[in-house]
Amino acid sequence: MTDLFEPLDTADRRIALSADGVLRAFNDAGVLEAADVHVAIQAGRLTGETDERALLAAALAVRAVRHGSVSLDLTALDDLVAAAPGLPWPDAGDWPTAVSDSRLVAEGVLRWEHDLVYLDRYWHQERQLVADLDARLTRPAPTVDPVTLDAGVQRVFPGETYGEQRTAARRAAAAWTTVLTGGPGTGKTTTVAGLLALLAEQAARVGHPRLRIALTAPTGKAAARLQESVARELRALPAEDQARVGTVQAVTMHRLLGTRRDNGTRFRHHRGNRLPHDVVVVDESSMVSLTMMTRLVEAVRPEARLVLVGDPDQLASVEAGAVLSDLVAGLADRDDSPVVRLATTHRFGAEIGALADALRAGDADLVMERLRAGGSGVEYVESDDPAAHVQARVVDAALAVRRHAEAGDATEAVRALDAHRLLCAHRDGPYGVAHWNRQVEHWLAEATGDPLHERMYVGRPLLVTANDYGLGVYNGDAGVVVRSAEGTRAVIDGAQGLADFAPSRMADVETMFATTIHKSQGSQAREVTVLLPPPESRLLTRELFYTAVTRAQDTVRVVGTEEAVRAAVGRRALRASGLRQRLGS
């Protein structure tokens, strides 16, 4: 949370021209942006608060939300103080009292609890989520026939290798709420598919109609992957189980809850209009913000099962909150804990799994050892000049996509997107996505002789960057521009399968030869190249590195210096929140 901005010029929109005093000093230093300052000034006017210490806390609380935290911890600002020396920081001993006794807190603009400063909205959401989860956890357990369950578990999870999945499914079948965690390839989707079969069998036994099942994920790409993987696992089950479960459809969380045009954070389904489903499964839960998780849990019927699936070691949501990791930490030691962890990796090779384990443990020496040991699944390029080391592979991948697109084979063109993925920590700068997308286009133009003057050139890989409910495409969906009998078409692979559109209708898209590690969550590629920025980059964290490595199915190539690797392992992406304290108490 130490990122400072440098004004581009005197008209930079981040400059608060009306600020004065302490807020002006922090804005001039690049600590606070205009939005932070204006919220604090307006809050002071509305409440009559004049203490600059309280107003500074309000501005920093707004800043904290922009950086992903739900609240502001006044005792954890050492890095920010060091990054902006010479500013009039309040005395650490007096500051908490000045805030807690302020009119901002008295009037409910700010909230002070667990020694944290909250904006009122996030304080209410955190409390509401805990209350709803506690209510679900303290409900009498659902009725399950043990004999049927025992037989079903052995049927859908046969063999010795499914021991963890059998244990997890048993616990989930006997609970209203389950938090199913584990790294990539540990069998989370296998467990979900088996659980659906077990629950459908229990429902059929007592004469209930077919279960109403909701599969959902934060992004369109993650929803498409969830549907594909669950359907694949269901096809491996006995025919009677497939028939009882029926066809399942995955959608984005926004679509499941029902978007409203008049309110971006409220939905058609809520506490007064619950979802009709009997089972709600949320994949990639680490990507879910506090606001979305609160809205989801309140919309699930108390007598419906809720299964939250994800990897708490991955990057958290791009919005405020680190809900999954807080749930795991806050609930793990409770007697009624719903947390079930799968530990054994089945998907990628031993080398990627060993590297992921070392990253999860935070052992920099072991990470370097496993990178340098290499193998068929891990390649380490120790360099601060990545271009020469990635050009051949990214051009080969781009040419493969282009060949299928030129031939009009949309299915193969989209499938080719998953052959290789170039992942960056930054959006801008020499290690950013924008630079590398331009660089790959330059290489592609050299290789094909096509100057790529057209914005929607054939073979351009697309990443949707905003939800478009009219078109039915969502943030995170991927696609490619293909040639067809009707001309060029933009083919998008969403939760409902392939859909094609006139390129002119695709306004909110960007090129996807390279993508940020944040945007890669919820997707996989057979081969992944990770470009590490310099060690001083504040985005370079253990969670970011782990997320990048675990996007690979077969091979991961890490390009960066040893200093960058060690900096990533040693730096945590910590977010201030009171959720785990509330759940633990």
Coordinates of C-alpha atoms in Angstrom, one line a residue:
M1 CA 0.0 0.0 0.0
T2 CA 3.0 2.3 -0.5
D3 CA 2.5 3.3 -4.1
L4 CA 2.9 7.0 -4.5
F5 CA 1.9 9.0 -7.6
E6 CA 3.9 11.6 -9.5
P7 CA 1.7 14.3 -11.1
L8 CA 2.0 14.4 -14.9
D9 CA 1.4 18.1 -14.9
T10 CA -0.6 20.8 -13.1
A11 CA -3.8 19.6 -14.7
D12 CA -3.4 16.0 -13.4
R13 CA -6.8 14.8 -12.1
R14 CA -5.2 13.3 -9.0
I15 CA -4.3 16.8 -7.7
A16 CA -6.8 18.2 -5.2
L17 CA -6.7 21.9 -6.0
S18 CA -9.0 22.9 -3.1
A19 CA -7.0 21.1 -0.5
D20 CA -5.0 22.8 2.2
G21 CA -3.1 22.0 5.4
V22 CA -2.2 18.4 6.1
L23 CA -4.3 17.0 3.3
R24 CA -2.6 19.4 0.8
A25 CA 0.8 18.2 2.0
F26 CA -0.1 14.5 1.6
N27 CA -1.6 15.2 -1.8
D28 CA 1.5 17.1 -3.0
A29 CA 3.6 14.1 -1.9
G30 CA 1.6 11.7 -3.9
V31 CA 0.3 9.8 -0.9
L32 CA -3.3 10.9 -1.4
E33 CA -5.2 11.4 -4.6
A34 CA -7.9 13.9 -5.2
A35 CA -10.7 11.5 -4.5
D36 CA -9.3 10.6 -1.1
V37 CA -8.9 14.3 -0.2
H38 CA -12.3 15.3 -1.4
V39 CA -14.1 12.6 0.5
A40 CA -12.3 13.6 3.7
I41 CA -13.1 17.3 3.1
Q42 CA -16.8 16.7 2.5
A43 CA -17.0 14.4 5.5
G44 CA -15.5 17.1 7.6
R45 CA -18.0 19.6 6.4
L46 CA -21.0 17.4 7.0
T47 CA -19.9 16.5 10.5
G48 CA -18.2 19.6 11.6
E49 CA -14.9 17.8 12.2
T50 CA -11.9 20.0 12.0
D51 CA -9.2 17.8 13.6
E52 CA -6.7 17.2 10.7
R53 CA -5.7 13.9 12.3
A54 CA -9.2 12.6 11.9
L55 CA -9.5 14.0 8.4
L56 CA -6.2 12.5 7.4
A57 CA -7.4 9.1 8.7
A58 CA -10.6 9.4 6.6
A59 CA -8.6 10.2 3.4
L60 CA -6.2 7.3 4.1
A61 CA -9.2 5.0 4.7
V62 CA -10.5 5.8 1.2
R63 CA -7.0 5.2 -0.2
A64 CA -6.8 1.9 1.6
V65 CA -10.0 0.7 -0.2
R66 CA -8.5 1.8 -3.5
H67 CA -5.5 -0.4 -2.7
G68 CA -7.7 -3.4 -1.8
S69 CA -8.0 -3.2 2.0
V70 CA -11.4 -3.1 3.7
S71 CA -10.1 -0.9 6.5
L72 CA -7.1 1.2 7.6
D73 CA -4.7 -0.1 10.3
L74 CA -3.0 3.0 11.8
T75 CA -0.3 0.8 13.4
A76 CA 0.8 -0.7 10.0
L77 CA 1.8 2.4 8.1
D78 CA 5.6 2.1 8.6
D79 CA 6.3 1.4 4.9
L80 CA 4.1 4.3 3.8
V81 CA 5.8 6.6 6.3
A82 CA 9.2 5.5 5.0
A83 CA 8.1 6.0 1.4
A84 CA 7.0 9.6 2.2
P85 CA 9.4 11.0 4.8
G86 CA 9.1 14.6 5.9
L87 CA 5.3 14.7 6.0
P88 CA 3.4 15.8 9.1
W89 CA 2.4 12.3 10.2
P90 CA 0.3 12.4 13.5
D91 CA 1.9 11.1 16.6
A92 CA 1.3 7.3 16.7
G93 CA 0.3 7.4 20.3
D94 CA -2.4 10.1 20.0
W95 CA -3.7 9.3 16.5
P96 CA -6.0 6.4 17.4
T97 CA -7.7 8.3 20.2
A98 CA -8.1 11.4 17.9
V99 CA -9.9 9.2 15.4
S100 CA -12.0 7.2 17.8
D101 CA -13.2 10.3 19.6
S102 CA -13.8 12.3 16.4
R103 CA -17.1 13.5 15.1
L104 CA -16.5 11.4 12.0
V105 CA -16.9 8.3 14.2
A106 CA -19.6 9.8 16.3
E107 CA -21.7 10.5 13.2
G108 CA -21.0 7.1 11.6
V109 CA -19.0 8.4 8.7
L110 CA -16.1 6.4 9.9
R111 CA -16.2 3.3 12.1
W112 CA -13.6 2.4 14.7
E113 CA -13.4 -1.3 15.7
H114 CA -10.6 -3.9 16.3
D115 CA -8.3 -0.9 16.2
L116 CA -9.1 -0.4 12.5
V117 CA -10.6 2.6 10.7
Y118 CA -13.5 1.6 8.4
L119 CA -15.6 3.5 5.9
D120 CA -19.2 2.9 7.1
R121 CA -20.1 0.9 4.0
Y122 CA -17.4 -1.7 4.5
W123 CA -17.9 -1.9 8.2
H124 CA -21.6 -2.8 7.6
Q125 CA -20.7 -5.4 4.9
E126 CA -18.1 -7.1 7.1
R127 CA -20.5 -7.4 10.0
Q128 CA -23.4 -8.5 7.8
L129 CA -21.2 -11.2 6.1
V130 CA -20.1 -12.6 9.5
A131 CA -23.7 -12.6 10.8
D132 CA -25.0 -14.5 7.8
L133 CA -22.2 -17.0 7.9
D134 CA -22.6 -17.5 11.6
A135 CA -26.3 -18.1 11.1
R136 CA -25.6 -20.7 8.5
L137 CA -22.9 -22.4 10.6
T138 CA -25.2 -22.7 13.7
R139 CA -28.2 -24.1 11.8
P140 CA -29.0 -27.7 12.5
A141 CA -27.1 -29.8 10.0
P142 CA -29.0 -31.1 6.9
T143 CA -30.5 -34.5 7.1
V144 CA -28.4 -37.1 5.2
D145 CA -28.9 -40.8 5.0
P146 CA -25.6 -42.3 6.1
V147 CA -26.0 -45.6 4.3
T148 CA -26.8 -44.0 1.0
L149 CA -24.0 -41.5 1.5
D150 CA -21.4 -44.2 2.3
A151 CA -22.3 -46.2 -0.8
G152 CA -22.4 -43.0 -3.0
V153 CA -19.0 -41.8 -1.8
Q154 CA -17.4 -45.2 -2.8
R155 CA -19.2 -45.1 -6.1
V156 CA -18.3 -41.6 -7.3
F157 CA -14.8 -41.6 -5.7
P158 CA -13.4 -45.1 -6.4
G159 CA -9.8 -46.1 -5.7
E160 CA -7.2 -45.1 -3.3
T161 CA -6.2 -41.8 -5.0
Y162 CA -9.5 -40.2 -4.1
G163 CA -9.1 -40.3 -0.3
E164 CA -9.1 -36.6 0.2
Q165 CA -12.0 -36.1 -2.2
R166 CA -14.1 -38.7 -0.3
T167 CA -13.4 -37.0 3.0
A168 CA -14.2 -33.5 1.7
A169 CA -17.4 -34.7 0.0
R170 CA -18.6 -36.4 3.2
R171 CA -18.2 -33.2 5.2
A172 CA -19.7 -31.0 2.5
A173 CA -22.8 -33.3 2.1
A174 CA -23.5 -33.0 5.9
A175 CA -23.1 -29.2 6.1
W176 CA -25.0 -26.1 4.8
T177 CA -21.7 -24.2 4.2
T178 CA -18.4 -25.6 3.0
V179 CA -15.1 -23.7 2.2
L180 CA -13.2 -26.1 -0.1
T181 CA -9.6 -25.0 -0.6
G182 CA -6.5 -26.3 -2.3
G183 CA -4.0 -25.4 -4.9
P184 CA -4.5 -26.0 -8.7
G185 CA -4.8 -29.6 -9.6
T186 CA -5.7 -30.9 -6.1
G187 CA -9.1 -32.1 -7.3
K188 CA -11.5 -29.4 -6.2
T189 CA -13.6 -29.7 -9.4
T190 CA -13.6 -33.5 -9.0
T191 CA -14.9 -33.0 -5.5
V192 CA -17.6 -30.6 -6.6
A193 CA -18.8 -32.9 -9.3
G194 CA -18.9 -35.9 -6.9
L195 CA -20.7 -33.8 -4.3
L196 CA -23.4 -32.8 -6.7
A197 CA -24.0 -36.4 -7.5
L198 CA -24.2 -37.3 -3.8
L199 CA -26.6 -34.5 -3.1
A200 CA -28.8 -35.4 -6.1
E201 CA -28.9 -39.0 -4.9
Q202 CA -29.9 -37.8 -1.4
A203 CA -32.7 -35.6 -2.8
A204 CA -34.0 -38.5 -5.1
R205 CA -34.1 -40.8 -2.1
V206 CA -36.7 -38.7 -0.3
G207 CA -38.7 -38.0 -3.5
H208 CA -37.5 -34.5 -4.1
P209 CA -37.4 -33.2 -7.7
R210 CA -34.1 -32.6 -9.4
L211 CA -31.8 -30.3 -7.5
R212 CA -31.6 -26.7 -8.6
I213 CA -27.9 -26.2 -9.0
A214 CA -26.1 -22.9 -9.5
L215 CA -22.5 -22.9 -10.6
T216 CA -20.9 -19.4 -10.6
A217 CA -17.5 -17.6 -10.7
P218 CA -16.4 -14.0 -10.7
T219 CA -15.5 -13.7 -14.4
G220 CA -16.8 -15.1 -17.6
K221 CA -13.6 -16.9 -18.3
A222 CA -13.7 -18.6 -14.9
A223 CA -17.3 -19.5 -15.3
A224 CA -16.6 -21.1 -18.7
R225 CA -13.8 -23.1 -17.2
L226 CA -16.0 -24.2 -14.3
Q227 CA -18.8 -25.4 -16.5
E228 CA -16.4 -27.2 -18.8
S229 CA -14.5 -28.9 -16.0
V230 CA -17.6 -29.9 -14.0
A231 CA -19.3 -31.2 -17.1
R232 CA -16.1 -33.3 -17.9
E233 CA -16.0 -34.7 -14.4
L234 CA -19.7 -35.5 -14.4
R235 CA -19.3 -37.5 -17.7
A236 CA -16.8 -39.7 -15.9
L237 CA -19.5 -40.7 -13.3
P238 CA -21.9 -43.6 -13.6
A239 CA -24.9 -43.0 -15.9
E240 CA -27.4 -42.9 -13.1
D241 CA -25.5 -40.1 -11.3
Q242 CA -25.3 -38.1 -14.6
A243 CA -29.0 -38.5 -15.0
R244 CA -29.8 -37.3 -11.5
V245 CA -27.6 -34.2 -11.7
G246 CA -28.7 -33.3 -15.2
T247 CA -27.2 -30.5 -17.3
V248 CA -25.4 -27.8 -15.3
Q249 CA -24.8 -24.3 -16.4
A250 CA -22.2 -21.9 -15.0
V251 CA -22.7 -18.1 -15.0
T252 CA -20.9 -15.1 -13.6
M253 CA -21.8 -14.0 -10.2
H254 CA -23.3 -10.7 -11.5
R255 CA -25.6 -12.7 -13.9
L256 CA -26.6 -15.1 -11.1
L257 CA -27.5 -12.4 -8.7
G258 CA -29.2 -10.3 -11.4
T259 CA -27.7 -6.9 -12.3
R260 CA -29.6 -3.7 -11.8
R261 CA -29.1 -0.8 -14.1
D262 CA -29.8 1.7 -11.3
N263 CA -27.2 0.3 -8.8
G264 CA -23.8 -1.3 -9.5
T265 CA -23.5 -2.9 -6.0
R266 CA -27.1 -4.1 -5.5
F267 CA -28.8 -7.0 -7.3
R268 CA -32.3 -8.4 -8.0
H269 CA -31.6 -11.3 -5.7
H270 CA -31.1 -10.3 -2.1
R271 CA -32.3 -11.1 1.5
G272 CA -35.9 -10.3 0.5
N273 CA -35.8 -12.2 -2.9
R274 CA -33.5 -15.2 -2.4
L275 CA -32.0 -17.3 -5.1
P276 CA -34.2 -20.4 -5.9
H277 CA -31.3 -22.8 -6.0
D278 CA -30.7 -25.8 -3.6
V279 CA -26.9 -25.8 -4.1
V280 CA -24.7 -22.8 -5.0
V281 CA -21.1 -23.5 -5.9
V282 CA -18.7 -20.5 -6.2
D283 CA -15.4 -21.2 -8.0
E284 CA -12.3 -19.0 -7.8
S285 CA -13.6 -17.5 -4.5
S286 CA -10.2 -15.8 -3.9
M287 CA -11.2 -13.4 -6.6
V288 CA -14.5 -12.4 -4.9
S289 CA -14.5 -9.0 -3.1
L290 CA -16.1 -8.3 0.2
T291 CA -19.0 -6.5 -1.4
M292 CA -19.8 -9.4 -3.8
M293 CA -19.4 -12.1 -1.2
T294 CA -21.8 -10.2 1.1
R295 CA -24.4 -9.8 -1.6
L296 CA -24.1 -13.5 -2.6
V297 CA -24.4 -15.0 0.9
E298 CA -27.4 -12.8 1.8
A299 CA -29.1 -14.0 -1.4
V300 CA -28.6 -17.8 -0.7
R301 CA -31.5 -19.4 1.0
P302 CA -30.6 -20.6 4.6
E303 CA -31.7 -24.2 3.6
A304 CA -29.6 -24.2 0.5
R305 CA -26.0 -25.5 0.5
L306 CA -23.3 -23.0 -0.2
V307 CA -19.9 -24.3 -1.4
L308 CA -17.0 -21.7 -1.7
V309 CA -14.1 -23.1 -3.8
G310 CA -10.7 -21.6 -4.2
D311 CA -7.1 -21.2 -3.4
P312 CA -6.4 -18.8 -0.5
D313 CA -2.7 -18.5 -1.5
Q314 CA -3.6 -16.8 -4.8
L315 CA -4.1 -13.1 -5.4
A316 CA -7.1 -11.6 -3.8
S317 CA -9.8 -9.6 -5.5
V318 CA -8.9 -6.5 -7.5
E319 CA -11.6 -4.8 -5.4
A320 CA -11.6 -4.4 -1.6
G321 CA -11.2 -7.5 0.5
A322 CA -9.3 -10.8 0.8
V323 CA -12.4 -12.7 1.8
L324 CA -11.3 -16.3 1.1
S325 CA -8.0 -16.1 3.0
D326 CA -9.8 -14.3 5.8
L327 CA -12.5 -17.1 5.9
V328 CA -9.8 -19.8 6.0
A329 CA -7.8 -18.1 8.7
G330 CA -10.9 -17.0 10.8
L331 CA -12.8 -20.3 10.6
A332 CA -10.1 -22.9 10.6
D333 CA -9.8 -23.3 14.4
R334 CA -13.6 -23.2 15.1
D335 CA -15.3 -26.3 16.3
D336 CA -17.9 -25.8 13.6
S337 CA -15.2 -25.0 10.9
P338 CA -16.5 -25.5 7.4
V339 CA -13.0 -25.4 5.9
V340 CA -11.8 -28.5 4.0
R341 CA -8.4 -28.4 2.4
L342 CA -7.2 -30.7 -0.5
A343 CA -3.4 -31.0 -0.4
T344 CA -2.3 -33.5 -3.1
T345 CA -1.7 -32.2 -6.6
H346 CA -2.7 -34.3 -9.5
R347 CA -2.6 -31.9 -12.4
F348 CA 0.8 -30.5 -13.3
G349 CA 4.2 -32.2 -13.1
A350 CA 6.2 -32.6 -10.0
E351 CA 8.5 -29.6 -10.8
I352 CA 5.7 -27.1 -11.0
G353 CA 4.1 -28.6 -7.9
A354 CA 7.4 -28.4 -5.9
L355 CA 7.9 -24.8 -7.0
A356 CA 4.4 -23.8 -5.9
D357 CA 4.9 -25.5 -2.6
A358 CA 8.1 -23.6 -2.0
L359 CA 6.4 -20.3 -2.9
R360 CA 3.5 -21.1 -0.5
A361 CA 6.0 -21.8 2.3
G362 CA 7.8 -18.5 1.6
D363 CA 11.2 -20.2 1.4
A364 CA 13.3 -18.0 -1.0
D365 CA 16.3 -20.4 -1.0
L366 CA 14.1 -23.4 -1.8
V367 CA 12.3 -21.4 -4.6
M368 CA 15.7 -20.6 -6.2
E369 CA 16.8 -24.2 -5.8
R370 CA 13.8 -25.5 -7.6
L371 CA 13.9 -22.9 -10.3
R372 CA 17.5 -23.7 -11.0
A373 CA 16.9 -27.4 -10.8
G374 CA 14.5 -27.0 -13.8
G375 CA 13.2 -30.1 -15.4
S376 CA 10.5 -30.7 -18.0
G377 CA 8.0 -28.4 -16.3
V378 CA 10.1 -25.5 -15.0
E379 CA 12.5 -23.2 -16.9
Y380 CA 14.4 -20.3 -15.3
V381 CA 15.9 -17.5 -17.4
E382 CA 18.0 -15.3 -15.1
S383 CA 18.0 -12.1 -17.0
D384 CA 16.8 -8.5 -16.8
D385 CA 16.4 -8.3 -20.6
P386 CA 13.6 -10.8 -21.4
A387 CA 13.0 -9.9 -25.1
A388 CA 15.6 -12.3 -26.6
H389 CA 14.4 -15.1 -24.3
V390 CA 10.7 -14.9 -25.1
Q391 CA 10.4 -13.8 -28.7
A392 CA 10.5 -17.2 -30.4
R393 CA 7.9 -18.8 -28.1
V394 CA 5.4 -15.9 -28.1
V395 CA 5.7 -15.5 -31.9
D396 CA 5.1 -19.2 -32.5
A397 CA 2.0 -19.1 -30.3
A398 CA 0.7 -16.0 -32.0
L399 CA 1.2 -17.5 -35.5
A400 CA -0.7 -20.6 -34.5
V401 CA -3.7 -18.5 -33.4
R402 CA -3.4 -16.5 -36.6
R403 CA -3.4 -19.6 -38.9
H404 CA -6.6 -20.9 -37.4
A405 CA -8.2 -17.5 -37.5
E406 CA -7.2 -17.0 -41.2
A407 CA -8.8 -20.4 -42.0
G408 CA -12.0 -19.4 -40.3
D409 CA -11.7 -22.1 -37.6
A410 CA -12.9 -20.2 -34.6
T411 CA -12.9 -23.2 -32.3
E412 CA -9.3 -24.0 -32.9
A413 CA -8.3 -20.4 -32.9
V414 CA -9.7 -19.9 -29.4
R415 CA -8.2 -23.2 -28.3
A416 CA -4.8 -22.1 -29.5
L417 CA -5.0 -19.1 -27.1
D418 CA -4.4 -21.6 -24.3
A419 CA -1.2 -23.0 -25.7
H420 CA 0.9 -20.2 -24.3
R421 CA 0.3 -17.2 -22.0
L422 CA 2.7 -14.3 -21.4
L423 CA 2.1 -12.9 -17.9
C424 CA 3.2 -9.5 -16.5
A425 CA 2.9 -7.9 -13.1
H426 CA 2.3 -4.4 -14.5
R427 CA 0.0 -2.8 -17.0
D428 CA 2.4 -0.1 -18.1
G429 CA 6.1 0.5 -18.4
P430 CA 8.9 -1.7 -19.8
Y431 CA 7.6 -4.7 -17.8
G432 CA 3.9 -4.0 -18.5
V433 CA 1.3 -5.6 -20.6
A434 CA 0.9 -2.6 -23.0
H435 CA 4.6 -2.6 -23.9
W436 CA 4.7 -6.4 -24.5
N437 CA 1.5 -6.5 -26.5
R438 CA 3.0 -3.8 -28.8
Q439 CA 6.3 -5.8 -28.9
V440 CA 4.6 -9.0 -29.9
E441 CA 2.6 -7.2 -32.6
H442 CA 5.8 -5.8 -34.0
W443 CA 7.4 -9.3 -34.1
L444 CA 4.2 -10.7 -35.7
A445 CA 4.3 -8.1 -38.3
E446 CA 7.9 -8.9 -39.1
A447 CA 7.1 -12.6 -39.3
T448 CA 4.1 -12.3 -41.6
G449 CA 4.7 -9.1 -43.6
D450 CA 1.3 -7.9 -42.4
P451 CA 1.7 -4.4 -40.9
L452 CA -1.4 -5.0 -38.7
H453 CA -2.8 -1.5 -39.4
E454 CA -6.4 -2.6 -38.8
R455 CA -7.5 -2.4 -35.2
M456 CA -9.3 -5.7 -35.5
Y457 CA -6.8 -7.6 -37.5
V458 CA -7.3 -11.3 -38.1
G459 CA -5.7 -13.3 -35.4
R460 CA -5.8 -10.5 -32.8
P461 CA -6.4 -12.2 -29.4
L462 CA -9.0 -10.3 -27.4
L463 CA -9.6 -9.8 -23.7
V464 CA -13.0 -8.3 -22.6
T465 CA -12.4 -5.6 -20.0
A466 CA -16.0 -4.7 -19.0
N467 CA -19.3 -6.4 -18.7
D468 CA -21.7 -5.9 -21.6
Y469 CA -25.0 -7.3 -20.7
G470 CA -26.6 -6.5 -24.0
L471 CA -24.0 -8.6 -25.9
G472 CA -23.7 -11.2 -23.1
V473 CA -20.0 -10.8 -22.8
Y474 CA -18.3 -10.2 -19.4
N475 CA -15.0 -8.9 -18.0
G476 CA -12.4 -11.6 -18.3
D477 CA -13.9 -13.4 -21.4
A478 CA -11.3 -14.1 -24.1
G479 CA -11.6 -14.5 -27.8
V480 CA -10.0 -13.9 -31.2
V481 CA -10.7 -12.1 -34.4
V482 CA -11.4 -14.6 -37.2
R483 CA -12.0 -14.5 -40.9
S484 CA -15.4 -15.7 -42.1
A485 CA -17.7 -15.7 -45.1
E486 CA -19.3 -12.5 -43.7
G487 CA -15.9 -10.8 -43.2
T488 CA -14.0 -10.5 -40.0
R489 CA -15.8 -11.5 -36.8
A490 CA -14.9 -11.2 -33.1
V491 CA -15.4 -14.6 -31.6
I492 CA -15.7 -14.6 -27.7
D493 CA -15.4 -17.7 -25.6
G494 CA -17.8 -17.0 -22.7
A495 CA -19.7 -18.9 -20.1
Q496 CA -22.3 -19.8 -22.7
G497 CA -19.7 -21.0 -25.3
L498 CA -18.5 -19.3 -28.4
A499 CA -20.4 -16.2 -29.7
D500 CA -19.4 -14.1 -32.6
F501 CA -20.0 -10.4 -33.2
A502 CA -19.2 -7.7 -35.6
P503 CA -15.8 -6.3 -34.5
S504 CA -17.2 -2.8 -34.3
R505 CA -19.4 -3.9 -31.5
M506 CA -16.5 -4.8 -29.3
A507 CA -15.6 -1.5 -27.6
D508 CA -14.2 -2.7 -24.3
V509 CA -11.5 -5.1 -25.3
E510 CA -7.7 -5.2 -25.3
T511 CA -5.0 -7.2 -27.0
M512 CA -4.1 -10.4 -25.1
F513 CA -0.7 -11.6 -26.4
A514 CA 0.3 -10.6 -22.9
T515 CA -1.9 -10.1 -19.9
T516 CA -1.5 -9.1 -16.3
I517 CA -1.2 -11.8 -13.7
H518 CA -4.4 -10.4 -12.0
K519 CA -6.3 -10.9 -15.2
S520 CA -5.0 -14.4 -15.6
Q521 CA -6.8 -15.7 -12.5
G522 CA -9.5 -18.1 -13.4
S523 CA -7.7 -19.3 -16.5
Q524 CA -4.9 -21.8 -17.4
A525 CA -2.5 -22.3 -20.3
R526 CA -0.4 -25.3 -21.2
E527 CA 2.7 -23.2 -21.1
V528 CA 3.2 -19.9 -19.2
T529 CA 6.0 -17.4 -19.4
V530 CA 6.2 -15.1 -16.3
L531 CA 8.1 -11.8 -16.6
L532 CA 9.2 -10.6 -13.2
P533 CA 9.7 -6.8 -12.9
P534 CA 12.6 -5.3 -11.0
P535 CA 12.8 -6.1 -7.2
E536 CA 11.7 -2.6 -6.2
S537 CA 8.3 -3.1 -7.8
R538 CA 5.6 -3.0 -5.1
L539 CA 3.4 -5.2 -7.2
L540 CA 5.9 -8.0 -6.9
T541 CA 4.6 -10.2 -4.1
R542 CA 4.6 -13.8 -3.1
E543 CA 0.8 -14.1 -4.0
L544 CA 1.4 -12.6 -7.4
F545 CA 4.3 -15.0 -8.2
Y546 CA 2.4 -18.0 -6.9
T547 CA -0.7 -17.1 -9.0
A548 CA 1.5 -16.8 -12.1
V549 CA 3.3 -20.1 -11.6
T550 CA 0.1 -22.0 -11.0
R551 CA -1.5 -20.8 -14.2
A552 CA 0.7 -23.4 -16.0
Q553 CA -0.6 -26.9 -16.8
D554 CA 2.6 -28.3 -18.3
T555 CA 5.5 -25.8 -18.3
V556 CA 6.3 -22.5 -16.6
R557 CA 9.1 -20.3 -17.7
V558 CA 10.2 -17.6 -15.2
V559 CA 12.3 -14.7 -16.6
G560 CA 13.9 -12.4 -14.0
T561 CA 16.8 -11.8 -11.8
E562 CA 17.5 -13.7 -8.5
E563 CA 16.9 -10.4 -6.7
A564 CA 13.4 -10.1 -8.2
V565 CA 12.6 -13.7 -7.2
R566 CA 13.7 -13.2 -3.7
A567 CA 11.9 -9.9 -3.4
A568 CA 8.7 -11.6 -4.6
V569 CA 8.9 -14.4 -2.1
G570 CA 9.7 -12.0 0.8
R571 CA 6.9 -9.5 0.1
R572 CA 3.3 -10.3 1.1
A573 CA 0.2 -8.7 -0.3
L574 CA -1.4 -7.9 3.0
R575 CA -4.8 -6.3 3.3
A576 CA -6.3 -4.7 6.4
S577 CA -9.5 -6.4 7.4
G578 CA -11.3 -7.3 10.6
L579 CA -13.1 -10.3 9.0
R580 CA -10.9 -13.0 10.4
Q581 CA -11.0 -11.5 13.9
R582 CA -14.8 -11.4 13.8
L583 CA -15.1 -15.0 12.5
G584 CA -12.6 -16.3 15.1
S585 CA -14.5 -14.7 18.0

